[in-house]
Amino acid sequence: MSHTMQWRSLWRLGLLALTLALGLALSQGALAQQADPGREAAFAVPAVDADLWRQVKAGETGPNYRDSRAESTYNLVNASGETWRQIRERWISPFGAIAVLGMIAAIALFYLLVGRKKLDEPRTGRKLLRWSLVVRSLHWTVATLFILLALTGLNLAYGKTLLRPLFGDGVWAAMMSGTKLIHNYLGPLFGILLVILLLRLLSHNIPKAHDLQWFAKGGGLVGKGHPDAGFANGGEKVWYWLLATAGLAVIVSGFVLDFPNYGQARDTMQWANLVHGIGALGLTAVALGHIYIGTLGTEGSLEGMTTGYVDETWAKEHHNLWYEEVKESAVPEEQLATGSKEATGGSSPQSST
């Protein structure tokens, strides 16, 4: 009986393998029929020749080239679309790649030549609360969404050139489908949370006179000693206001692109796409520097956003004006480790947001 069951299992496996092979052969035949996208495009859309472009520029194209929504007479084949394409392909895409790759190269060179910025003095072992749990949760959520949107955005901008030849049409098509889904659905969530985070941190990022001194000393790279800084130094304030300006432009333009059902014209969508691309690529490049400084580049910075607390030495060296305001609330590291009430209650007005 057992031999009979084994033979039946082998027979079923053979039949399954034959079915899979037949399906694969049919699918390859279907793909072969679609291997010439130019032929399919030529069948679906007639050639756009010089005479048709003359009609387009003169606004004389027939109804087959017009938007059929409601009473729209907008030409789907138009000169503004070609202008948009030229700006995007000749300027935004290449210079965006230069900005992102240039920032990566600059960070790598800086790290090799200068190395990590270590603390000048030993740690005291006394901690100051810098970031509350609410702000840390907002920060890491926004940061995660930013990274996902940056990666999917780069794939939308450069994936056809870089990844399609590498992986082939099938994998690339599936990758782009997932990319668009992630980008379109996470974009609005990122925009809402970023606005909330910016509002929570606004009071710390008002420009002050001592910020000019911070820039004059290159954040401590020029001359001796560290420049004065409050809760946020000059560089952090620049990053904040970039997010509050270019970031909001990216969010608004993203909403225009994400929700075309509100009646915006194609011209509006084209301009929104250009604004979105410029802002997103620029922010991605600057964000790489922000990530480097806040993690590998500066000793003690990352632990502030992971645990909420920073060492006294770090506070004195990087944010001395803030340290003078909150130094009385410092608690021993051992006290934090035991989770005592004194440690959890030792927050400062500056760090409670």
XYZ file of N, CA, C and O in Angstrom, residues 71-252:
728
model
N -16.107 69.273 -19.548
C -16.115 70.074 -20.765
C -14.704 70.543 -21.115
O -14.514 71.581 -21.757
N -13.705 69.805 -20.708
C -12.331 70.206 -20.944
C -11.981 70.152 -22.427
O -12.428 69.276 -23.159
N -11.188 71.125 -22.871
C -10.676 71.143 -24.243
C -9.149 71.093 -24.230
O -8.498 71.524 -25.177
N -8.593 70.589 -23.145
C -7.135 70.581 -22.976
C -6.496 69.564 -23.916
O -6.952 68.424 -24.030
N -5.460 69.968 -24.636
C -4.760 69.075 -25.549
C -3.829 68.158 -24.766
O -2.960 68.624 -24.024
N -3.998 66.861 -24.922
C -3.130 65.903 -24.242
C -1.736 65.886 -24.868
O -0.753 65.573 -24.191
N -1.634 66.152 -26.141
C -0.345 66.311 -26.803
C -0.099 67.806 -26.918
O -0.826 68.505 -27.626
N 0.886 68.328 -26.184
C 1.052 69.774 -26.138
C 2.514 70.149 -25.948
O 3.335 69.340 -25.517
N 2.833 71.392 -26.266
C 4.212 71.866 -26.176
C 4.680 71.970 -24.737
O 5.857 71.759 -24.438
N 3.782 72.271 -23.798
C 4.195 72.414 -22.400
C 4.681 71.086 -21.829
O 5.568 71.054 -20.977
N 4.104 69.973 -22.313
C 4.569 68.671 -21.851
C 6.006 68.409 -22.262
O 6.796 67.843 -21.508
N 6.360 68.832 -23.467
C 7.740 68.664 -23.923
C 8.681 69.575 -23.138
O 9.806 69.182 -22.798
N 8.230 70.784 -22.817
C 9.040 71.689 -21.985
C 9.294 71.082 -20.620
O 10.416 71.121 -20.098
N 8.241 70.522 -20.022
C 8.384 69.859 -18.721
C 9.395 68.719 -18.797
O 10.257 68.584 -17.934
N 9.307 67.932 -19.855
C 10.218 66.797 -19.994
C 11.662 67.260 -20.131
O 12.575 66.671 -19.542
N 11.869 68.312 -20.909
C 13.230 68.812 -21.110
C 13.821 69.330 -19.802
O 14.983 69.063 -19.475
N 13.038 70.081 -19.033
C 13.531 70.604 -17.748
C 13.861 69.454 -16.810
O 14.900 69.458 -16.128
N 12.994 68.473 -16.770
C 13.192 67.350 -15.840
C 14.408 66.508 -16.225
O 15.220 66.153 -15.367
N 14.532 66.199 -17.531
C 15.593 65.299 -17.962
C 16.948 65.985 -18.094
O 17.984 65.376 -17.847
N 16.948 67.258 -18.478
C 18.216 67.948 -18.726
C 18.776 68.659 -17.500
O 19.984 68.912 -17.429
N 17.887 69.000 -16.554
C 18.351 69.795 -15.427
C 18.130 69.110 -14.075
O 19.079 68.891 -13.323
N 16.882 68.789 -13.770
C 16.580 68.287 -12.428
C 17.217 66.925 -12.172
O 17.888 66.727 -11.152
N 17.023 65.976 -13.076
C 17.564 64.628 -12.852
C 19.086 64.608 -12.756
O 19.640 64.063 -11.792
N 19.831 65.206 -13.707
C 21.296 65.148 -13.582
C 21.838 65.924 -12.401
O 22.726 65.442 -11.688
N 21.317 67.134 -12.147
C 21.845 67.914 -11.036
C 21.411 67.348 -9.687
O 22.112 67.494 -8.688
N 20.249 66.695 -9.650
C 19.848 66.008 -8.427
C 20.778 64.862 -8.103
O 21.170 64.660 -6.949
N 21.167 64.099 -9.127
C 22.115 63.004 -8.925
C 23.471 63.543 -8.469
O 24.125 62.964 -7.593
N 23.898 64.664 -9.055
C 25.178 65.271 -8.650
C 25.123 65.698 -7.190
O 26.085 65.506 -6.430
N 23.990 66.280 -6.761
C 23.857 66.745 -5.375
C 23.923 65.575 -4.392
O 24.643 65.631 -3.385
N 23.175 64.516 -4.673
C 23.133 63.371 -3.750
C 24.471 62.640 -3.723
O 25.036 62.377 -2.649
N 25.001 62.315 -4.903
C 26.279 61.597 -4.958
C 27.419 62.478 -4.463
O 28.363 61.992 -3.818
N 27.344 63.786 -4.747
C 28.370 64.697 -4.259
C 28.394 64.781 -2.749
O 29.469 64.839 -2.130
N 27.213 64.777 -2.127
C 27.149 64.799 -0.663
C 27.723 63.514 -0.074
O 28.451 63.560 0.934
N 27.422 62.380 -0.677
C 27.987 61.113 -0.200
C 29.509 61.144 -0.287
O 30.214 60.743 0.651
N 30.035 61.639 -1.396
C 31.482 61.721 -1.576
C 32.099 62.692 -0.574
O 33.168 62.422 -0.003
N 31.439 63.837 -0.328
C 31.961 64.824 0.613
C 31.991 64.263 2.038
O 32.957 64.487 2.781
N 30.949 63.530 2.412
C 30.903 62.934 3.754
C 32.017 61.904 3.914
O 32.715 61.874 4.940
N 32.188 61.053 2.897
C 33.240 60.036 2.964
C 34.620 60.680 3.057
O 35.469 60.253 3.854
N 34.854 61.732 2.280
C 36.148 62.423 2.302
C 36.379 63.099 3.652
O 37.483 63.031 4.215
N 35.338 63.737 4.179
C 35.450 64.409 5.476
C 35.769 63.408 6.576
O 36.605 63.667 7.452
N 35.109 62.254 6.523
C 35.346 61.242 7.556
C 36.777 60.711 7.469
O 37.431 60.486 8.498
N 37.285 60.521 6.254
C 38.643 59.999 6.096
C 39.691 61.019 6.528
O 40.721 60.653 7.099
N 39.451 62.289 6.263
C 40.436 63.323 6.575
C 40.341 63.831 8.012
O 41.350 64.085 8.660
N 39.116 64.015 8.506
C 38.905 64.617 9.832
C 38.551 63.564 10.871
O 39.010 63.617 12.013
N 37.724 62.601 10.472
C 37.309 61.565 11.405
C 36.152 62.004 12.274
O 35.566 63.078 12.086
N 35.832 61.186 13.229
C 34.713 61.458 14.115
C 35.063 62.545 15.114
O 36.169 62.597 15.634
N 34.099 63.441 15.378
C 34.301 64.499 16.372
C 34.037 63.914 17.753
O 32.921 63.661 18.138
N 35.126 63.708 18.477
C 35.000 63.139 19.814
C 34.922 64.235 20.871
O 35.281 65.386 20.616
N 34.468 63.879 22.054
C 34.372 64.838 23.144
C 35.769 65.244 23.605
O 36.678 64.414 23.683
N 35.920 66.527 23.912
C 37.230 67.029 24.346
C 37.566 66.607 25.771
O 38.743 66.438 26.114
N 36.551 66.448 26.599
C 36.735 66.093 28.002
C 36.058 64.756 28.292
O 35.140 64.349 27.569
N 36.491 64.052 29.339
C 35.833 62.787 29.702
C 34.373 63.006 30.098
O 33.997 64.082 30.578
N 33.580 61.998 29.928
C 32.180 62.068 30.353
C 32.093 62.151 31.870
O 32.881 61.537 32.581
N 31.095 62.888 32.361
C 30.916 63.017 33.815
C 30.054 61.893 34.382
O 30.066 61.658 35.592
N 29.277 61.233 33.525
C 28.362 60.212 34.015
C 27.050 60.789 34.515
O 26.174 60.052 34.975
N 26.897 62.110 34.415
C 25.639 62.769 34.798
C 24.876 63.123 33.534
O 25.445 63.636 32.570
N 23.582 62.844 33.550
C 22.770 62.954 32.335
C 21.742 64.079 32.435
O 21.210 64.378 33.501
N 21.470 64.669 31.258
C 20.440 65.704 31.133
C 19.395 65.244 30.126
O 19.740 64.733 29.052
N 18.129 65.419 30.490
C 17.054 65.056 29.572
C 16.989 66.083 28.450
O 16.818 67.275 28.689
N 17.151 65.615 27.218
C 17.131 66.518 26.061
C 15.880 66.324 25.199
O 15.306 67.288 24.726
N 15.481 65.096 24.988
C 14.330 64.828 24.135
C 13.315 63.966 24.864
O 13.656 62.902 25.378
N 12.073 64.416 24.881
C 11.009 63.633 25.510
C 10.645 62.440 24.631
O 11.004 62.376 23.450
N 9.909 61.502 25.200
C 9.492 60.311 24.458
C 8.610 60.689 23.271
O 8.718 60.091 22.194
N 7.740 61.686 23.444
C 6.846 62.102 22.355
C 7.645 62.621 21.168
O 7.412 62.237 20.016
N 8.627 63.509 21.436
C 9.428 64.080 20.355
C 10.281 63.004 19.698
O 10.433 62.965 18.465
N 10.846 62.098 20.498
C 11.662 61.025 19.924
C 10.820 60.113 19.032
O 11.260 59.701 17.954
N 9.612 59.809 19.470
C 8.733 58.963 18.658
C 8.382 59.655 17.349
O 8.416 59.032 16.269
N 8.074 60.944 17.429
C 7.774 61.703 16.219
C 8.984 61.747 15.294
O 8.868 61.552 14.078
N 10.151 62.017 15.879
C 11.372 62.134 15.080
C 11.667 60.846 14.321
O 11.930 60.862 13.111
N 11.642 59.707 15.015
C 12.003 58.450 14.371
C 10.951 58.012 13.353
O 11.284 57.388 12.335
N 9.686 58.340 13.620
C 8.645 58.018 12.642
C 8.826 58.843 11.380
O 8.787 58.322 10.257
N 9.036 60.156 11.563
C 9.256 61.036 10.413
C 10.538 60.642 9.677
O 10.582 60.627 8.444
N 11.595 60.319 10.427
C 12.866 59.934 9.803
C 12.714 58.655 8.983
O 13.239 58.550 7.868
N 11.996 57.673 9.518
C 11.779 56.415 8.792
C 10.986 56.648 7.517
O 11.325 56.131 6.443
N 9.922 57.450 7.629
C 9.121 57.769 6.449
C 9.947 58.543 5.419
O 9.834 58.307 4.213
N 10.786 59.460 5.902
C 11.637 60.239 4.991
C 12.563 59.324 4.204
O 12.729 59.479 2.987
N 13.177 58.367 4.879
C 14.096 57.447 4.207
C 13.356 56.600 3.177
O 13.824 56.409 2.041
N 12.185 56.086 3.547
C 11.397 55.287 2.607
C 10.985 56.112 1.389
O 11.059 55.648 0.244
N 10.556 57.354 1.631
C 10.146 58.211 0.531
C 11.338 58.612 -0.334
O 11.220 58.731 -1.560
N 12.494 58.825 0.300
C 13.691 59.169 -0.463
C 14.108 58.010 -1.364
O 14.416 58.205 -2.554
N 14.115 56.795 -0.822
C 14.521 55.634 -1.611
C 13.547 55.365 -2.756
O 13.961 55.107 -3.896
N 12.255 55.431 -2.473
C 11.274 55.196 -3.531
C 11.288 56.340 -4.541
O 11.108 56.123 -5.747
N 11.518 57.567 -4.060
C 11.606 58.699 -4.980
C 12.802 58.583 -5.912
O 12.705 58.876 -7.111
N 13.931 58.156 -5.371
C 15.116 57.948 -6.214
C 14.872 56.841 -7.233
O 15.347 56.911 -8.369
N 14.115 55.826 -6.827
C 13.783 54.752 -7.765
C 12.876 55.264 -8.884
O 13.039 54.899 -10.051
N 11.932 56.133 -8.523
C 11.062 56.715 -9.543
C 11.848 57.590 -10.517
O 11.552 57.640 -11.708
N 12.867 58.277 -9.990
C 13.638 59.204 -10.821
C 14.698 58.500 -11.661
O 14.919 58.856 -12.825
N 15.347 57.489 -11.077
C 16.503 56.894 -11.748
C 16.401 55.387 -11.963
O 17.287 54.786 -12.557
N 15.330 54.769 -11.467
C 15.212 53.314 -11.548
C 15.177 52.784 -12.967
O 15.755 51.731 -13.267
N 14.519 53.527 -13.865
C 14.419 53.063 -15.248
C 15.791 52.988 -15.908
O 16.083 52.075 -16.678
N 16.657 53.933 -15.545
C 17.995 53.972 -16.139
C 18.947 52.979 -15.480
O 19.733 52.302 -16.160
N 18.864 52.846 -14.151
C 19.845 52.052 -13.415
C 19.406 50.611 -13.159
O 20.203 49.683 -13.280
N 18.149 50.423 -12.754
C 17.703 49.112 -12.297
C 17.058 48.261 -13.382
O 17.147 47.036 -13.344
N 16.403 48.908 -14.332
C 15.743 48.127 -15.383
C 16.738 47.298 -16.193
O 16.501 46.101 -16.423
N 17.876 47.869 -16.635
C 18.846 47.030 -17.346
C 19.473 45.949 -16.468
O 19.871 44.900 -16.960
N 19.541 46.218 -15.164
C 20.188 45.279 -14.255
C 19.309 44.073 -13.946
O 19.782 42.935 -13.916
N 18.006 44.316 -13.694
C 17.110 43.241 -13.256
C 16.161 42.742 -14.346
O 15.553 41.689 -14.188
N 15.992 43.509 -15.396
C 15.061 43.114 -16.434
C 13.685 43.724 -16.234
O 13.356 44.240 -15.159
N 12.853 43.648 -17.281
C 11.557 44.313 -17.260
C 10.617 43.770 -16.187
O 9.899 44.528 -15.532
N 10.594 42.448 -16.011
C 9.645 41.856 -15.068
C 9.884 42.303 -13.639
O 8.970 42.777 -12.953
N 11.119 42.162 -13.168
C 11.452 42.558 -11.795
C 11.307 44.062 -11.631
O 10.782 44.546 -10.621
N 11.754 44.802 -12.631
C 11.682 46.258 -12.541
C 10.228 46.722 -12.475
O 9.896 47.644 -11.720
N 9.350 46.105 -13.261
C 7.936 46.490 -13.250
C 7.311 46.243 -11.875
O 6.568 47.092 -11.359
N 7.605 45.080 -11.280
C 7.077 44.787 -9.942
C 7.649 45.760 -8.915
O 6.939 46.231 -8.009
N 8.933 46.067 -9.057
C 9.579 47.010 -8.145
C 8.948 48.402 -8.251
O 8.687 49.069 -7.245
N 8.667 48.846 -9.463
C 8.070 50.160 -9.656
C 6.637 50.201 -9.148
O 6.182 51.220 -8.611
N 5.919 49.106 -9.292
C 4.552 49.048 -8.786
C 4.538 49.220 -7.268
O 3.745 50.002 -6.727
N 5.425 48.488 -6.592
C 5.526 48.641 -5.145
C 6.042 50.006 -4.744
O 5.584 50.597 -3.748
N 6.973 50.547 -5.511
C 7.531 51.866 -5.231
C 6.459 52.941 -5.270
O 6.362 53.785 -4.370
N 5.638 52.922 -6.308
C 4.579 53.927 -6.431
C 3.557 53.783 -5.308
O 3.067 54.790 -4.773
N 3.244 52.557 -4.936
C 2.277 52.328 -3.867
C 2.794 52.904 -2.550
O 2.083 53.627 -1.840
N 4.055 52.604 -2.221
C 4.653 53.103 -0.981
C 4.735 54.625 -0.995
O 4.353 55.304 -0.030
N 5.220 55.179 -2.091
C 5.429 56.623 -2.175
C 4.101 57.386 -2.089
O 4.003 58.397 -1.372
N 3.098 56.911 -2.797
C 1.830 57.632 -2.843
C 1.065 57.571 -1.530
O 0.384 58.541 -1.166
N 1.177 56.456 -0.805
C 0.391 56.312 0.421
C 1.121 56.829 1.663
O 0.486 57.328 2.597
N 2.440 56.714 1.687
C 3.180 57.199 2.854
C 3.458 58.692 2.778
O 3.707 59.330 3.810
N 3.427 59.266 1.573
C 3.702 60.692 1.420
C 2.789 61.584 2.253
O 3.272 62.440 3.013
N 1.462 61.444 2.158
C 0.581 62.289 2.979
C 0.792 62.099 4.476
O 0.741 63.072 5.241
N 1.043 60.870 4.918
C 1.286 60.622 6.340
C 2.558 61.346 6.791
O 2.590 61.964 7.864
N 3.603 61.281 5.967
C 4.834 62.000 6.279
C 4.574 63.500 6.400
O 5.072 64.160 7.320
N 3.786 64.049 5.476
C 3.515 65.482 5.500
C 2.821 65.913 6.773
O 3.190 66.925 7.381
N 1.837 65.162 7.209
C 1.093 65.507 8.425
C 1.998 65.445 9.654
O 2.024 66.361 10.488
N 2.770 64.358 9.784
C 3.633 64.192 10.949
C 4.774 65.200 10.954
O 5.197 65.664 12.022
N 5.296 65.562 9.780
C 6.367 66.552 9.729
C 5.867 67.904 10.226
O 6.575 68.599 10.979
N 4.672 68.303 9.830
C 4.110 69.570 10.303
C 3.964 69.557 11.816
O 4.287 70.539 12.504
N 3.493 68.449 12.377
C 3.354 68.340 13.840
C 4.712 68.467 14.513
O 4.873 69.180 15.515
N 5.737 67.783 13.974
C 7.079 67.845 14.552
C 7.652 69.260 14.462
O 8.276 69.752 15.419
N 7.457 69.926 13.334
C 7.963 71.288 13.177
C 7.313 72.234 14.194
O 7.988 73.106 14.761
N 6.037 72.066 14.429
C 5.356 72.916 15.408
C 5.884 72.652 16.816
O 6.044 73.586 17.614
N 6.164 71.401 17.139
C 6.681 71.066 18.471
C 8.070 71.664 18.707
O 8.432 71.982 19.841
N 8.864 71.791 17.651
C 10.251 72.249 17.804
C 10.447 73.715 17.439
O 11.585 74.201 17.465
N 9.390 74.417 17.117
C 9.513 75.797 16.656
C 10.215 76.688 17.673
O 11.106 77.479 17.318
N 9.858 76.593 18.937
C 10.418 77.498 19.953
C 11.920 77.346 20.101
O 12.613 78.297 20.505
N 12.484 76.184 19.784
C 13.923 75.960 19.909
C 14.711 76.473 18.704
O 15.941 76.509 18.752
N 14.023 76.806 17.617
C 14.714 77.090 16.366
C 14.530 78.527 15.874
O 14.725 78.801 14.691
N 14.183 79.432 16.781
C 14.130 80.845 16.437
C 15.563 81.363 16.313
O 16.372 81.175 17.227
N 15.935 81.982 15.213
C 17.315 82.464 15.036
C 17.717 83.468 16.114
O 16.918 84.316 16.529
N 18.948 83.350 16.579
C 19.500 84.243 17.604
C 20.824 84.833 17.101
O 21.433 84.319 16.154
N 21.271 85.902 17.762
C 22.502 86.586 17.341
C 23.711 85.668 17.425
O 24.605 85.717 16.570
N 23.765 84.795 18.454
C 24.945 83.945 18.603
C 25.037 82.870 17.511
O 26.076 82.232 17.369
N 23.968 82.683 16.743
C 24.049 81.728 15.637
C 25.054 82.183 14.585
O 25.704 81.350 13.926
N 25.197 83.508 14.397
C 26.172 84.024 13.435
C 27.591 83.645 13.844
O 28.429 83.316 13.004
N 27.855 83.691 15.147
C 29.165 83.291 15.647
C 29.396 81.799 15.423
O 30.523 81.375 15.130
N 28.359 81.025 15.546
C 28.462 79.582 15.317
C 28.881 79.314 13.871
O 29.749 78.486 13.611
N 28.266 80.033 12.931
C 28.626 79.855 11.519
C 30.031 80.378 11.246
O 30.763 79.806 10.436
N 30.415 81.491 11.901
C 31.751 82.062 11.691
C 32.840 81.072 12.099
O 33.921 81.031 11.488
N 32.563 80.270 13.110
C 33.529 79.275 13.571
C 33.311 77.907 12.935
O 33.932 76.924 13.350
N 32.430 77.852 11.948
C 32.198 76.582 11.262
C 31.694 75.496 12.183
O 32.020 74.315 12.000
N 30.890 75.878 13.172
C 30.363 74.896 14.112
C 31.412 74.321 15.038
O 31.187 73.274 15.650
N 32.574 74.994 15.161
C 33.644 74.508 16.029
C 34.840 73.968 15.280
O 35.838 73.591 15.899
N 34.771 73.957 13.941
C 35.889 73.452 13.150
C 36.976 74.504 12.946
O 38.121 74.179 12.644
N 36.595 75.779 13.082
C 37.543 76.875 12.878
C 37.907 77.487 14.226
O 37.019 77.831 15.020
N 39.191 77.630 14.495
C 39.640 78.226 15.754
C 39.566 77.259 16.913
O 39.317 76.064 16.763
N 39.765 77.796 18.104
C 39.762 76.985 19.319
C 38.453 77.173 20.075
O 37.834 78.237 20.043
N 38.071 76.134 20.789
C 36.854 76.195 21.576
C 35.605 76.019 20.730
O 35.645 76.037 19.495
N 34.491 75.844 21.420
C 33.220 75.639 20.747
C 32.412 76.926 20.766
O 32.385 77.627 21.777
N 31.735 77.259 19.668
C 30.903 78.472 19.659
C 29.671 78.299 20.524
O 29.220 77.176 20.787
N 29.136 79.433 20.972
C 27.937 79.390 21.803
C 26.756 78.817 21.032
O 26.593 79.060 19.830
N 25.951 78.048 21.739
C 24.737 77.476 21.136
C 23.722 77.217 22.228
O 24.068 76.792 23.334
N 22.464 77.495 21.902
C 21.375 77.187 22.819
C 20.932 75.751 22.651
O 21.738 74.866 22.349
N 19.638 75.514 22.830
C 19.136 74.144 22.685
C 19.442 73.609 21.293
O 19.811 72.441 21.121
N 19.292 74.452 20.280
C 19.637 74.087 18.903
C 20.743 75.015 18.417
O 20.678 76.222 18.632
N 21.767 74.457 17.773
C 22.836 75.306 17.247
C 22.453 75.825 15.848
O 21.384 75.487 15.308
N 23.341 76.622 15.260
C 23.026 77.232 13.977
C 22.763 76.224 12.869
O 21.845 76.401 12.058
N 23.546 75.163 12.816
C 23.349 74.149 11.785
C 22.024 73.430 11.917
O 21.342 73.158 10.914
N 21.636 73.134 13.153
C 20.354 72.467 13.374
C 19.190 73.374 12.989
O 18.169 72.903 12.481
N 19.360 74.679 13.219
C 18.298 75.624 12.850
C 18.165 75.730 11.328
O 17.053 75.853 10.807
N 19.293 75.688 10.623
C 19.231 75.708 9.160
C 18.473 74.490 8.652
O 17.613 74.594 7.760
N 18.751 73.320 9.204
C 18.049 72.097 8.791
C 16.563 72.208 9.106
O 15.706 71.812 8.287
N 16.233 72.780 10.270
C 14.828 72.955 10.645
C 14.109 73.831 9.619
O 13.012 73.475 9.138
N 14.706 74.980 9.268
C 14.025 75.908 8.367
C 14.030 75.415 6.924
O 13.161 75.800 6.130
N 14.981 74.576 6.572
C 14.895 73.915 5.266
C 13.677 72.998 5.208
O 12.955 72.962 4.212
N 13.451 72.245 6.280
C 12.276 71.379 6.341
C 10.990 72.199 6.363
O 9.970 71.787 5.804
N 11.045 73.374 7.038
C 9.853 74.210 7.158
C 9.539 74.980 5.882
O 8.436 75.520 5.748
N 10.476 75.053 4.947
C 10.241 75.775 3.691
C 10.237 74.797 2.509
O 9.186 74.505 1.938
N 11.417 74.288 2.164
C 11.494 73.331 1.057
C 10.682 72.083 1.367
O 10.042 71.504 0.472
N 10.704 71.653 2.631
C 9.937 70.468 3.015
C 8.448 70.666 2.809
O 7.755 69.776 2.285
N 7.940 71.823 3.202
C 6.517 72.092 3.006
C 6.183 72.227 1.522
O 5.087 71.838 1.088
N 7.121 72.775 0.722
C 6.896 72.846 -0.724
C 6.794 71.446 -1.317
O 5.958 71.187 -2.202
N 7.638 70.525 -0.834
C 7.583 69.142 -1.298
C 6.254 68.499 -0.898
O 5.632 67.772 -1.679
N 5.807 68.789 0.319
C 4.548 68.206 0.800
C 3.366 68.709 -0.027
O 2.525 67.931 -0.492
N 3.295 70.040 -0.218
C 2.172 70.612 -0.969
C 2.165 70.105 -2.406
O 1.120 69.692 -2.933
